[in-house]
Coordinates of C-alpha atoms and ligand atoms in Angstrom, one line a residue:
Chain A
M1 CA -73.6 201.1 20.0
T2 CA -70.9 200.1 17.9
A3 CA -69.3 202.3 15.3
N4 CA -68.6 199.5 12.9
H5 CA -71.8 198.2 11.9
S6 CA -74.7 200.7 10.3
P7 CA -76.0 201.7 13.6
A8 CA -78.8 203.5 12.0
S9 CA -80.7 200.5 10.3
L10 CA -79.9 198.5 13.4
H11 CA -81.5 201.0 15.5
R12 CA -84.4 201.6 13.4
R13 CA -85.1 197.9 13.2
T14 CA -84.9 197.4 17.3
S15 CA -87.0 200.3 17.8
R16 CA -89.8 199.2 15.5
A17 CA -89.8 195.9 17.2
I18 CA -89.8 197.5 20.9
V19 CA -92.9 199.9 19.5
A20 CA -94.8 196.9 18.6
D21 CA -94.0 194.8 21.7
R22 CA -94.9 197.9 23.9
A23 CA -98.1 198.4 21.9
A24 CA -98.9 194.9 22.3
T25 CA -98.2 194.8 26.2
I26 CA -100.2 198.0 26.6
V27 CA -103.3 196.7 24.4
L28 CA -103.2 193.3 26.3
W29 CA -103.0 194.8 29.9
G30 CA -105.5 197.3 28.7
T31 CA -108.0 194.5 27.5
A32 CA -107.7 192.3 30.9
A33 CA -108.3 195.8 32.9
F34 CA -111.3 196.4 30.7
V35 CA -112.4 193.0 31.7
L36 CA -111.7 193.0 35.2
L37 CA -113.3 196.5 35.3
L38 CA -116.5 195.3 33.7
L39 CA -116.7 192.2 36.1
G40 CA -116.0 194.7 39.1
T41 CA -118.7 197.2 37.7
I42 CA -121.3 194.1 37.8
I43 CA -120.4 192.9 41.0
L44 CA -120.2 196.3 42.8
H45 CA -123.5 197.4 40.9
F46 CA -125.4 194.4 42.6
A47 CA -123.5 194.6 45.9
L48 CA -124.7 198.5 46.4
A49 CA -128.2 197.7 45.0
A50 CA -128.6 194.8 47.3
W51 CA -127.0 196.8 50.2
G52 CA -129.6 196.8 53.2
V53 CA -131.8 194.1 51.1
V54 CA -129.8 190.8 51.4
S55 CA -129.7 189.5 54.9
L56 CA -129.8 186.0 56.3
G57 CA -133.6 186.6 56.8
F58 CA -134.0 187.8 53.1
I59 CA -132.0 184.6 51.8
F60 CA -133.8 182.2 54.4
G61 CA -137.1 183.9 54.8
D62 CA -140.5 183.1 53.1
P63 CA -141.8 185.6 50.7
S64 CA -144.3 188.2 51.8
D65 CA -147.1 190.3 50.7
T66 CA -147.1 193.1 52.9
A67 CA -143.2 193.5 53.7
L68 CA -139.6 192.9 51.8
G69 CA -140.0 189.3 53.0
G70 CA -137.4 186.7 51.6
V71 CA -136.8 184.3 48.6
F72 CA -135.9 181.2 50.4
P73 CA -138.2 179.1 48.0
V74 CA -136.6 180.2 44.8
F75 CA -133.2 180.1 46.6
W76 CA -133.7 176.6 47.3
N77 CA -135.2 175.8 44.0
S78 CA -131.7 177.2 42.4
I79 CA -129.9 174.7 44.3
Y80 CA -132.2 172.0 43.5
M81 CA -132.3 172.5 40.0
L82 CA -128.5 172.9 40.0
A83 CA -127.9 169.5 41.8
L84 CA -130.8 167.6 39.8
T85 CA -129.4 168.7 36.5
M86 CA -125.4 168.2 37.6
L87 CA -126.3 164.8 38.7
I88 CA -127.6 163.9 35.2
A89 CA -125.4 166.2 33.0
V90 CA -122.1 165.5 34.8
P91 CA -121.8 161.6 34.6
V92 CA -123.3 161.4 30.9
G93 CA -121.1 164.3 29.8
I94 CA -118.0 162.8 31.0
L95 CA -118.8 159.1 30.2
G96 CA -119.6 160.7 26.7
G97 CA -116.1 162.7 26.6
I98 CA -114.5 159.3 27.5
Y99 CA -116.1 157.8 24.5
M100 CA -115.1 160.7 22.2
S101 CA -111.4 160.8 23.5
E102 CA -110.6 157.2 24.2
Y103 CA -112.9 154.7 22.3
A104 CA -114.3 156.7 19.3
R105 CA -112.9 155.7 15.7
E106 CA -112.5 158.2 13.2
T107 CA -112.6 155.6 10.3
G108 CA -114.9 152.6 9.2
P109 CA -118.7 152.2 10.1
L110 CA -117.8 153.3 13.9
G111 CA -116.6 156.7 12.2
L112 CA -119.9 157.6 11.0
V113 CA -121.2 157.1 14.8
T114 CA -118.4 159.6 15.6
S115 CA -119.5 162.2 13.1
A116 CA -122.9 161.9 14.0
I117 CA -122.2 162.6 17.5
R118 CA -119.9 165.5 16.6
F119 CA -123.0 166.8 14.5
A120 CA -125.6 166.4 17.2
E121 CA -123.3 168.1 19.5
E122 CA -122.9 171.0 17.2
A123 CA -126.4 171.2 16.0
I124 CA -128.0 171.1 19.7
S125 CA -125.4 173.9 20.8
S126 CA -126.5 176.3 18.1
V127 CA -130.3 175.9 19.3
P128 CA -131.5 178.9 21.0
S129 CA -132.6 178.1 24.7
I130 CA -136.2 179.3 24.1
V131 CA -136.8 176.6 21.6
V132 CA -135.1 173.8 23.9
G133 CA -137.6 175.2 26.3
L134 CA -140.4 174.8 23.9
F135 CA -139.5 171.1 23.1
G136 CA -139.4 170.2 26.6
L137 CA -142.8 171.6 27.0
I138 CA -144.0 169.3 24.3
L139 CA -142.2 166.4 25.6
F140 CA -142.3 166.4 29.3
V141 CA -145.3 168.7 30.2
D142 CA -147.8 167.9 27.4
T143 CA -146.7 164.4 25.9
F144 CA -145.7 162.8 29.1
R145 CA -148.3 164.6 31.0
W146 CA -145.7 165.4 33.6
G147 CA -147.1 169.1 34.1
F148 CA -144.2 171.4 35.0
T149 CA -141.8 169.7 37.1
A150 CA -138.2 170.1 38.4
L151 CA -137.3 166.7 36.6
G152 CA -138.7 168.0 33.3
G153 CA -136.8 171.1 33.9
A154 CA -133.5 169.2 34.5
F155 CA -133.9 166.9 31.6
A156 CA -134.5 170.0 29.2
L157 CA -131.3 171.7 31.0
T158 CA -129.2 168.5 30.3
L159 CA -130.2 168.3 27.0
F160 CA -129.1 171.9 26.5
N161 CA -125.9 171.3 28.4
L162 CA -124.7 167.8 27.5
P163 CA -123.1 168.7 24.0
L164 CA -121.0 171.6 26.1
M165 CA -120.0 169.1 29.0
T166 CA -119.0 166.2 26.5
R167 CA -117.2 168.6 24.4
L168 CA -115.2 170.0 27.3
S169 CA -114.7 166.7 28.8
E170 CA -113.4 165.2 25.5
Q171 CA -110.9 168.4 25.3
A172 CA -109.8 167.6 28.8
L173 CA -109.0 163.9 28.4
R174 CA -107.3 164.5 25.0
A175 CA -105.1 167.1 26.6
V176 CA -103.8 164.2 28.9
P177 CA -100.2 163.2 27.0
Q178 CA -100.3 160.0 25.1
D179 CA -96.9 159.1 27.2
E180 CA -99.1 158.9 30.5
R181 CA -101.5 156.3 28.7
Q182 CA -98.4 154.1 27.1
A183 CA -96.5 153.9 30.3
S184 CA -99.4 152.6 31.9
L185 CA -100.5 150.2 29.3
A186 CA -97.1 149.1 29.0
L187 CA -97.1 147.9 32.6
G188 CA -99.9 145.8 31.9
A189 CA -102.9 148.0 32.8
T190 CA -106.1 147.5 31.0
K191 CA -107.5 150.1 28.9
W192 CA -110.3 150.9 31.6
Q193 CA -107.7 150.9 34.3
T194 CA -105.4 153.4 32.5
I195 CA -108.6 155.7 32.0
R196 CA -109.6 155.2 35.6
H197 CA -106.2 155.6 37.3
V198 CA -104.3 157.8 34.9
V199 CA -106.1 159.7 32.3
L200 CA -109.2 160.9 34.5
P201 CA -106.9 162.2 37.5
L202 CA -104.9 164.0 35.2
A203 CA -108.0 165.4 33.4
I204 CA -109.8 166.6 36.7
P205 CA -108.6 170.3 36.2
G206 CA -110.2 170.3 32.9
L207 CA -113.3 168.4 33.7
V208 CA -113.9 171.0 36.8
T209 CA -113.7 173.8 34.2
G210 CA -116.4 171.7 32.2
V211 CA -118.4 171.5 35.5
I212 CA -118.2 175.0 36.2
L213 CA -119.3 176.3 32.9
T214 CA -122.2 173.8 32.7
A215 CA -123.2 175.0 36.3
G216 CA -123.1 178.8 35.2
R217 CA -125.7 178.1 32.4
V218 CA -127.8 176.3 34.8
F219 CA -127.8 179.0 37.5
G220 CA -128.4 181.6 34.8
E221 CA -131.0 179.9 32.6
A222 CA -134.5 181.3 32.4
A223 CA -135.8 180.4 29.3
V224 CA -135.5 176.8 29.2
L225 CA -136.9 176.5 32.6
L226 CA -139.8 178.8 32.0
F227 CA -141.6 175.8 29.8
T228 CA -140.7 173.1 31.7
A229 CA -140.0 173.7 35.5
G230 CA -142.7 176.5 35.4
I231 CA -143.4 179.4 37.5
G232 CA -145.6 178.1 40.1
T233 CA -143.9 178.1 43.6
P234 CA -145.6 178.0 47.1
V235 CA -144.7 180.7 49.5
H236 CA -143.5 178.3 51.8
Y237 CA -141.7 174.9 51.9
D238 CA -142.2 172.3 54.5
F239 CA -139.1 170.2 54.4
A240 CA -140.9 167.5 56.7
N241 CA -143.5 166.9 53.8
F242 CA -142.4 164.1 51.5
N243 CA -145.7 164.1 49.4
G244 CA -145.1 163.7 45.7
F245 CA -143.1 160.8 45.6
G246 CA -145.9 158.6 44.6
L247 CA -145.9 159.1 40.9
D248 CA -149.5 159.6 41.4
F249 CA -150.0 161.9 38.3
N250 CA -153.9 161.9 38.7
S251 CA -153.6 163.8 41.9
G252 CA -152.5 166.5 39.8
W253 CA -149.1 168.2 39.3
W254 CA -149.4 170.3 42.5
H255 CA -146.8 168.2 44.6
T256 CA -145.8 170.2 47.6
S257 CA -142.7 168.5 48.9
P258 CA -139.6 170.5 48.4
W259 CA -137.9 167.2 48.0
S260 CA -140.0 166.1 44.8
P261 CA -138.7 166.1 41.3
L262 CA -142.2 166.2 40.3
R263 CA -143.3 169.5 41.3
P264 CA -142.9 172.9 39.8
A265 CA -139.7 174.9 40.6
T266 CA -139.2 178.4 39.9
T267 CA -135.4 179.0 40.1
L268 CA -133.8 182.7 41.0
S269 CA -133.2 183.5 37.3
V270 CA -136.9 182.4 36.5
Y271 CA -137.9 184.8 39.4
I272 CA -135.9 187.7 38.4
W273 CA -137.3 187.4 35.0
K274 CA -140.8 187.2 36.5
L275 CA -140.5 190.3 38.8
N276 CA -139.0 192.3 35.6
S277 CA -141.8 191.2 33.2
E278 CA -145.0 191.1 35.2
G279 CA -143.9 192.1 38.9
L280 CA -146.2 194.2 40.7
G281 CA -145.3 194.2 44.2
A282 CA -144.2 197.3 45.9
F283 CA -140.9 195.7 46.8
K284 CA -140.2 194.1 43.3
N285 CA -136.9 196.2 42.6
Q286 CA -135.3 195.3 45.9
L287 CA -136.3 191.6 45.3
A288 CA -134.8 191.5 41.9
D289 CA -131.5 193.4 43.0
G290 CA -131.4 191.0 46.2
S291 CA -131.9 188.0 44.0
A292 CA -129.5 188.8 41.3
A293 CA -126.6 189.3 44.2
I294 CA -127.5 186.1 45.7
L295 CA -127.2 184.4 42.2
I296 CA -123.5 186.0 42.0
G297 CA -122.6 185.0 45.1
M298 CA -123.8 181.4 44.4
V299 CA -122.1 181.4 41.2
L300 CA -118.8 182.5 42.9
I301 CA -119.2 180.1 45.8
F302 CA -119.6 177.4 43.3
N303 CA -116.6 178.0 41.1
L304 CA -114.3 177.9 44.4
G305 CA -115.8 175.0 45.9
A306 CA -115.6 173.0 42.5
R307 CA -112.0 173.7 42.3
A308 CA -111.2 173.0 45.9
V309 CA -113.2 169.7 45.1
G310 CA -111.2 169.0 42.2
R311 CA -107.7 169.3 43.8
V312 CA -109.3 166.9 46.6
L313 CA -110.3 164.3 43.8
T314 CA -107.0 164.6 41.9
R315 CA -105.3 163.7 45.2
K316 CA -107.8 160.8 45.9
L317 CA -107.4 159.4 42.6
T318 CA -103.7 159.6 42.1
A319 CA -103.4 158.1 45.4
A320 CA -104.2 154.1 45.5
Chain B
M1 CA -66.6 149.7 37.0
P2 CA -68.0 146.5 35.9
T3 CA -69.6 148.1 32.8
T4 CA -66.2 148.7 30.9
A5 CA -65.2 145.2 30.6
T6 CA -67.0 144.2 27.3
F7 CA -65.1 146.2 24.7
P8 CA -62.8 145.2 23.0
Q9 CA -61.9 141.9 24.9
P10 CA -63.4 138.7 23.5
V11 CA -66.9 137.8 24.6
I12 CA -66.2 135.3 27.2
R13 CA -68.4 135.9 30.6
R14 CA -68.9 134.3 33.8
V15 CA -72.5 132.8 34.3
E16 CA -73.3 133.0 37.9
V17 CA -76.1 130.6 39.2
G18 CA -76.9 131.2 42.7
S19 CA -73.8 132.7 44.2
S20 CA -71.1 130.1 42.8
I21 CA -69.5 130.5 39.4
V22 CA -70.2 127.2 37.7
A23 CA -69.6 127.9 34.0
E24 CA -67.8 130.1 31.4
Q25 CA -69.4 130.4 28.3
A26 CA -69.3 132.6 24.9
A27 CA -72.0 134.9 24.9
T28 CA -73.9 133.8 21.9
A29 CA -73.2 129.8 22.5
P30 CA -76.9 128.4 21.9
A31 CA -78.4 128.6 25.6
D32 CA -82.0 129.2 26.7
L33 CA -84.0 130.7 24.0
K34 CA -86.2 133.6 25.4
I35 CA -87.2 135.4 22.3
S36 CA -87.2 134.5 18.6
T37 CA -88.8 136.4 15.6
E38 CA -89.5 134.7 12.4
H39 CA -90.0 137.0 9.2
V40 CA -91.1 140.1 11.3
S41 CA -92.2 142.9 9.1
V42 CA -94.2 146.0 10.3
K43 CA -96.2 148.5 8.2
Y44 CA -97.5 152.1 8.9
S45 CA -100.5 152.4 6.9
G46 CA -98.9 150.2 4.1
K47 CA -95.4 151.8 4.2
T48 CA -92.9 149.0 5.4
A49 CA -90.8 150.4 8.1
V50 CA -89.4 147.1 9.2
R51 CA -88.5 144.2 6.6
D52 CA -88.3 140.5 7.4
V53 CA -86.3 140.3 10.6
S54 CA -85.5 137.0 11.8
L55 CA -83.6 136.4 15.0
E56 CA -83.2 134.8 18.4
I57 CA -82.4 136.2 22.1
R58 CA -80.9 134.3 24.3
E59 CA -82.2 134.6 28.0
R60 CA -80.5 136.7 30.7
S61 CA -78.5 138.5 27.9
I62 CA -78.5 142.1 26.5
L63 CA -78.9 142.6 22.9
A64 CA -78.2 146.0 21.4
L65 CA -80.1 147.2 18.5
I66 CA -78.0 149.9 16.7
G67 CA -78.6 151.5 13.6
P68 CA -79.2 155.0 12.0
S69 CA -82.4 156.9 12.9
G70 CA -85.3 155.9 11.2
S71 CA -84.2 152.1 10.6
G72 CA -87.0 150.5 12.5
K73 CA -85.4 150.0 15.8
S74 CA -88.0 151.5 17.9
T75 CA -90.5 149.8 15.9
F76 CA -89.0 146.5 16.0
L77 CA -88.4 146.7 19.7
R78 CA -92.4 147.4 20.3
C79 CA -93.1 144.2 18.4
F80 CA -92.0 142.3 21.6
N81 CA -94.7 143.8 23.9
R82 CA -97.2 144.5 21.3
M83 CA -97.2 148.1 21.5
N84 CA -97.6 148.4 17.8
D85 CA -101.3 147.4 18.4
L86 CA -101.8 150.8 20.0
I87 CA -100.7 152.6 16.8
P88 CA -103.7 153.1 14.2
G89 CA -102.6 151.9 10.9
A90 CA -99.8 149.5 11.9
T91 CA -99.7 146.0 11.1
V92 CA -97.4 143.4 12.1
E93 CA -96.6 140.4 9.9
G94 CA -94.6 137.4 10.9
E95 CA -94.2 135.6 14.3
V96 CA -92.7 136.7 17.6
C97 CA -92.2 134.1 20.2
L98 CA -91.5 134.3 23.8
D99 CA -90.5 131.1 25.3
G100 CA -91.6 129.4 22.3
E101 CA -95.2 130.9 22.2
D102 CA -96.4 133.0 19.6
I103 CA -97.5 136.3 21.2
G104 CA -99.8 137.2 18.3
D105 CA -102.0 134.3 18.7
A106 CA -105.7 135.0 19.3
G107 CA -105.8 133.6 22.9
V108 CA -102.8 135.7 24.2
S109 CA -103.5 138.3 26.9
V110 CA -101.7 141.4 26.0
V111 CA -102.3 142.4 29.6
E112 CA -100.1 139.3 30.7
L113 CA -97.7 139.7 27.7
R114 CA -97.0 143.3 28.9
R115 CA -96.5 142.1 32.5
R116 CA -93.6 139.7 31.3
V117 CA -92.0 142.0 28.7
G118 CA -91.7 145.3 30.4
M119 CA -90.6 148.5 28.7
V120 CA -88.6 151.6 29.5
F121 CA -89.3 154.7 27.3
Q122 CA -86.7 157.2 26.0
R123 CA -88.2 160.0 27.9
P124 CA -88.6 159.2 31.6
N125 CA -92.2 159.3 32.0
P126 CA -93.0 158.8 35.5
F127 CA -96.8 159.2 36.8
P128 CA -97.7 162.4 38.7
M129 CA -98.0 160.3 41.6
S130 CA -95.8 159.6 44.8
I131 CA -92.6 157.5 44.3
Y132 CA -94.2 154.9 46.4
E133 CA -97.3 154.8 44.0
N134 CA -95.2 154.8 40.9
V135 CA -93.6 151.8 41.8
A136 CA -96.9 150.2 43.0
Y137 CA -98.9 150.8 39.9
G138 CA -98.4 147.6 38.1
P139 CA -99.1 145.4 41.0
R140 CA -102.0 147.3 42.3
R141 CA -103.6 147.0 38.6
R142 CA -103.3 143.2 39.2
G143 CA -105.0 143.2 42.5
M144 CA -102.2 143.4 45.1
N145 CA -103.9 145.5 47.9
S146 CA -101.8 144.2 51.1
R147 CA -99.9 147.1 52.4
A148 CA -97.2 144.6 53.8
Q149 CA -96.7 142.9 50.4
L150 CA -96.5 146.3 48.2
D151 CA -94.3 148.2 51.0
E152 CA -91.9 145.1 50.3
L153 CA -92.3 145.0 46.7
V154 CA -91.8 148.8 46.2
E155 CA -88.6 148.4 48.5
T156 CA -87.1 145.5 46.7
S157 CA -87.9 147.3 43.1
L158 CA -86.4 150.3 44.3
K159 CA -83.2 148.6 45.6
R160 CA -82.9 146.7 42.4
A161 CA -83.1 149.8 40.5
A162 CA -80.5 151.3 42.7
L163 CA -82.9 154.3 43.6
W164 CA -83.9 152.9 47.4
D165 CA -81.1 155.2 49.3
E166 CA -81.9 158.2 47.4
V167 CA -85.8 158.0 47.9
K168 CA -86.4 155.9 50.8
D169 CA -87.1 159.0 53.2
D170 CA -89.7 160.5 51.3
L171 CA -91.5 157.7 49.4
R172 CA -95.2 158.8 50.1
R173 CA -94.7 162.5 50.0
K174 CA -92.2 163.2 47.0
S175 CA -94.1 163.2 43.4
G176 CA -92.0 161.0 40.8
L177 CA -91.7 164.1 38.9
A178 CA -89.9 165.8 41.4
L179 CA -86.8 163.5 41.1
S180 CA -84.0 164.4 38.4
G181 CA -84.0 162.9 35.0
G182 CA -81.6 160.0 35.8
Q183 CA -83.5 159.3 39.1
Q184 CA -86.8 159.6 37.1
Q185 CA -85.4 156.9 34.6
R186 CA -84.6 154.5 37.3
L187 CA -87.9 154.8 39.1
C188 CA -89.4 153.9 35.6
I189 CA -87.3 150.9 35.7
A190 CA -88.3 150.2 39.4
R191 CA -91.7 150.6 38.0
V192 CA -91.2 147.8 35.5
L193 CA -89.5 145.5 37.9
A194 CA -92.3 145.8 40.4
T195 CA -94.6 143.8 37.5
D196 CA -91.9 141.0 38.0
P197 CA -91.1 141.0 34.3
E198 CA -89.0 138.4 32.3
V199 CA -87.9 140.6 29.7
I200 CA -87.2 144.6 29.8
L201 CA -87.1 146.5 26.6
M202 CA -85.4 149.8 26.6
D203 CA -85.6 152.2 23.9
E204 CA -82.7 154.9 24.3
P205 CA -83.3 155.0 28.0
A206 CA -80.4 157.0 28.3
S207 CA -80.6 159.5 25.6
A208 CA -82.2 162.2 27.5
L209 CA -79.6 162.0 30.4
D210 CA -76.6 163.4 31.5
P211 CA -73.3 161.4 31.5
V212 CA -72.9 160.5 34.9
S213 CA -76.9 159.3 35.1
T214 CA -76.1 157.5 31.7
L215 CA -73.0 155.6 33.5
R216 CA -75.6 154.7 36.3
I217 CA -78.1 153.2 34.0
E218 CA -75.5 151.1 32.4
E219 CA -74.2 149.9 35.4
L220 CA -77.6 148.9 36.4
M221 CA -78.4 147.1 33.2
R222 CA -75.3 145.1 33.6
E223 CA -76.7 143.9 37.1
L224 CA -80.1 143.1 36.1
R225 CA -78.8 140.8 33.1
E226 CA -78.3 138.4 35.9
N227 CA -82.0 138.0 36.2
Y228 CA -83.6 139.3 33.2
T229 CA -83.4 139.7 29.4
I230 CA -82.9 142.9 28.3
V231 CA -83.3 144.5 24.6
I232 CA -81.9 148.0 24.4
V233 CA -82.2 150.4 21.3
T234 CA -79.2 152.9 21.5
H235 CA -77.9 155.2 19.0
N236 CA -74.5 155.6 21.0
M237 CA -72.4 152.8 19.8
Q238 CA -69.8 153.2 23.0
Q239 CA -73.2 152.3 24.8
A240 CA -73.8 149.3 23.0
A241 CA -70.1 148.1 23.0
R242 CA -70.3 148.8 27.0
V243 CA -73.3 147.3 28.0
S244 CA -74.5 144.4 25.5
D245 CA -73.7 141.1 24.8
V246 CA -75.2 140.7 21.4
T247 CA -75.4 143.4 18.8
A248 CA -77.6 143.7 15.9
F249 CA -77.3 146.4 13.4
F250 CA -80.3 147.8 11.4
T251 CA -80.3 150.1 8.2
M252 CA -82.4 151.2 5.6
A253 CA -83.0 149.8 2.1
E254 CA -83.6 152.1 -0.9
D255 CA -87.3 152.5 0.0
R256 CA -86.5 153.3 3.5
A257 CA -87.5 150.0 5.2
G258 CA -85.5 149.2 8.0
Y259 CA -84.0 145.5 8.0
L260 CA -81.3 143.5 9.9
V261 CA -78.1 143.6 8.4
E262 CA -76.1 141.3 10.6
M263 CA -76.1 140.3 14.4
G264 CA -73.4 138.9 16.5
P265 CA -71.4 139.2 19.5
T266 CA -71.0 142.8 20.4
G267 CA -67.0 142.1 20.4
R268 CA -67.1 140.8 17.0
I269 CA -69.6 143.1 15.5
F270 CA -67.3 146.2 16.9
T271 CA -63.9 144.5 15.6
R272 CA -64.6 142.5 12.8
P273 CA -68.2 143.0 11.3
A274 CA -69.0 140.7 8.6
E275 CA -70.7 143.2 6.4
R276 CA -69.3 146.4 4.7
L277 CA -72.4 148.6 5.8
T278 CA -72.0 147.6 9.5
E279 CA -68.4 148.5 9.1
D280 CA -68.9 151.8 7.3
Y281 CA -71.6 152.7 10.2
I282 CA -69.4 151.5 13.0
S283 CA -66.6 153.6 11.7
G284 CA -68.6 156.8 11.4
R285 CA -68.9 156.8 7.7
F286 CA -72.8 156.7 7.6
G287 CA -75.2 157.6 9.9
Ligands
ADP1 N1 -96.4 155.9 14.7 C1 -95.9 156.1 13.7 N2 -96.6 156.0 12.5 C2 -96.2 156.2 11.4 N3 -94.9 156.1 10.7 C3 -94.0 155.8 11.8 C4 -94.6 155.6 13.3 N4 -93.3 155.4 14.1 C5 -92.4 155.6 13.2 N5 -92.7 155.6 12.0 C6 -91.9 155.5 10.8 O1 -91.2 154.1 10.6 C7 -89.9 154.3 10.3 C8 -89.1 153.6 11.6 O2 -89.2 154.4 12.8 P1 -88.3 154.0 14.1 O3 -88.9 152.9 14.4 O4 -88.7 155.2 15.2 O5 -86.8 154.1 13.8 P2 -85.7 154.3 14.7 O6 -86.2 154.0 16.1 O7 -84.8 153.2 14.2 O8 -85.3 155.5 14.8 C9 -89.5 155.8 10.2 O9 -89.7 155.8 8.7 C10 -90.5 156.5 10.8 O10 -91.0 157.6 10.1
MG2 MG1 -86.2 154.9 17.6

């Protein structure tokens, strides 16, 4: 532009930077577009495949031998297993995260405990889910003689997910600036009050991410549940039946109440696996596609719902 | 403006009791002792940051801690409310007494100590909550639940911090973070006042603020001095001269450990310092 300096070298350097900048922009936008495209394709595929299959009657109807029927028992079980697992994994995971972020020592004898927990977190995270399933089979089904139960499945899923939930909670809590803790402590709040009224509310968006990722793994997990919650599910659930709360193991494991944690529970994921590996019925493809579409819908609804709950929770916790 | 009277006039000041002026006395005349430190040293992982500081602070006075960056002013300030307890590897030796009671004693409740000795930080740090909840935070934590009581406390605290008029219309709707920097710092002061402290520690409370907000904070400090004992760290010597009754000058030894060079009535420190080091620092030859 100006004639006095050496415009050539100036020009060359600038243009190289601009080319790199443009290239980076294109590559990054391209990557994002590719990921979105992939996601869109998957959703579209199942939306199309499930077209004409998924209806209210499909979701809330009982299976049938002679017609398409519905998938209500396994749909119910997916919700049930999610609730039961999250009921155990979320509080324990968040408490573990609070310990690791706020109380754990890095030095001294308690530092060894911290290292041990981190080692266990990493070790369990790297165990394949089929092995966790086998572990559950040996422990809950055989050793405890529970048989295939929703509870055993939930415990196995908790074992499988706790490291992730704890780690994500710890990260969410650590991301809260030290300033906030200091301000609270300097006002004469106790450590627990500081955690309860300042740190946790500020960590909620991160904690919600942890809950969503954990829930996603519960929705999608088949291998762990195959050996623990089993694949036996009645074709009809009677919600007025409360049989199965008597802890009467001698009567056999076939508890029929849909509310009972001591009954086998096939989830949608396990059902899809079963249809594709041994399904013989005439409608197995429609059933599998419809189930997959429901599963995707549940994951989306859960994600949005969890974020909404997180926002309300933040507001509730920071007020009063 | 009441804040400009201190320097370089002699440090004679009217002391008000109730509403009538009953006495005049020199700012450093022995009066009610609020805080004293004896041979206080602070180490970070064995490295000395503050060495052997002994001093006394009169009730309802403003002490300014000045000195070059790294001379241990903030570290020393944190001894008064035991905030150094929170820093891993920090050890405090010596004694800090509040109303004659050693605050390092095993039986002392840190929670109660920090209620009596409040702190305002360098960077305004209101909680991401409404203005009301920011001020009510301390009282709520010690069990004040009555809406009427809290309302009144929030109002008086905000009035004392000279913020009430600016925020009274959206106390509950507006987040503390939505205020300007100067307002945020006054909110932090209101938040401290709501816990009914006796001492207020301020670590460079105006260093992140514009000049107008800075003057407002200084004005506020002069008003608060009527009821509270204030210790302020500042790198701004004009500020120390404007607001404080007593000034303590810190510097670093060869090993970079901070120590107290001298302390005296602000007027004297700025006009006739006893130590060469103080004189050099004040006249800008060092630091
Ligand atoms: N949290 C800390 N951990 C380790 N060293 C610290 C810490 N805070 C301050 N120091 C050190 O202590 C010395 C005094 O610091 P500080 O009290 O912040 O001084 P000032 O407030 O006068 O600038 C400095 O050398 C600083 O590096
Ligand atoms: Mg400092």
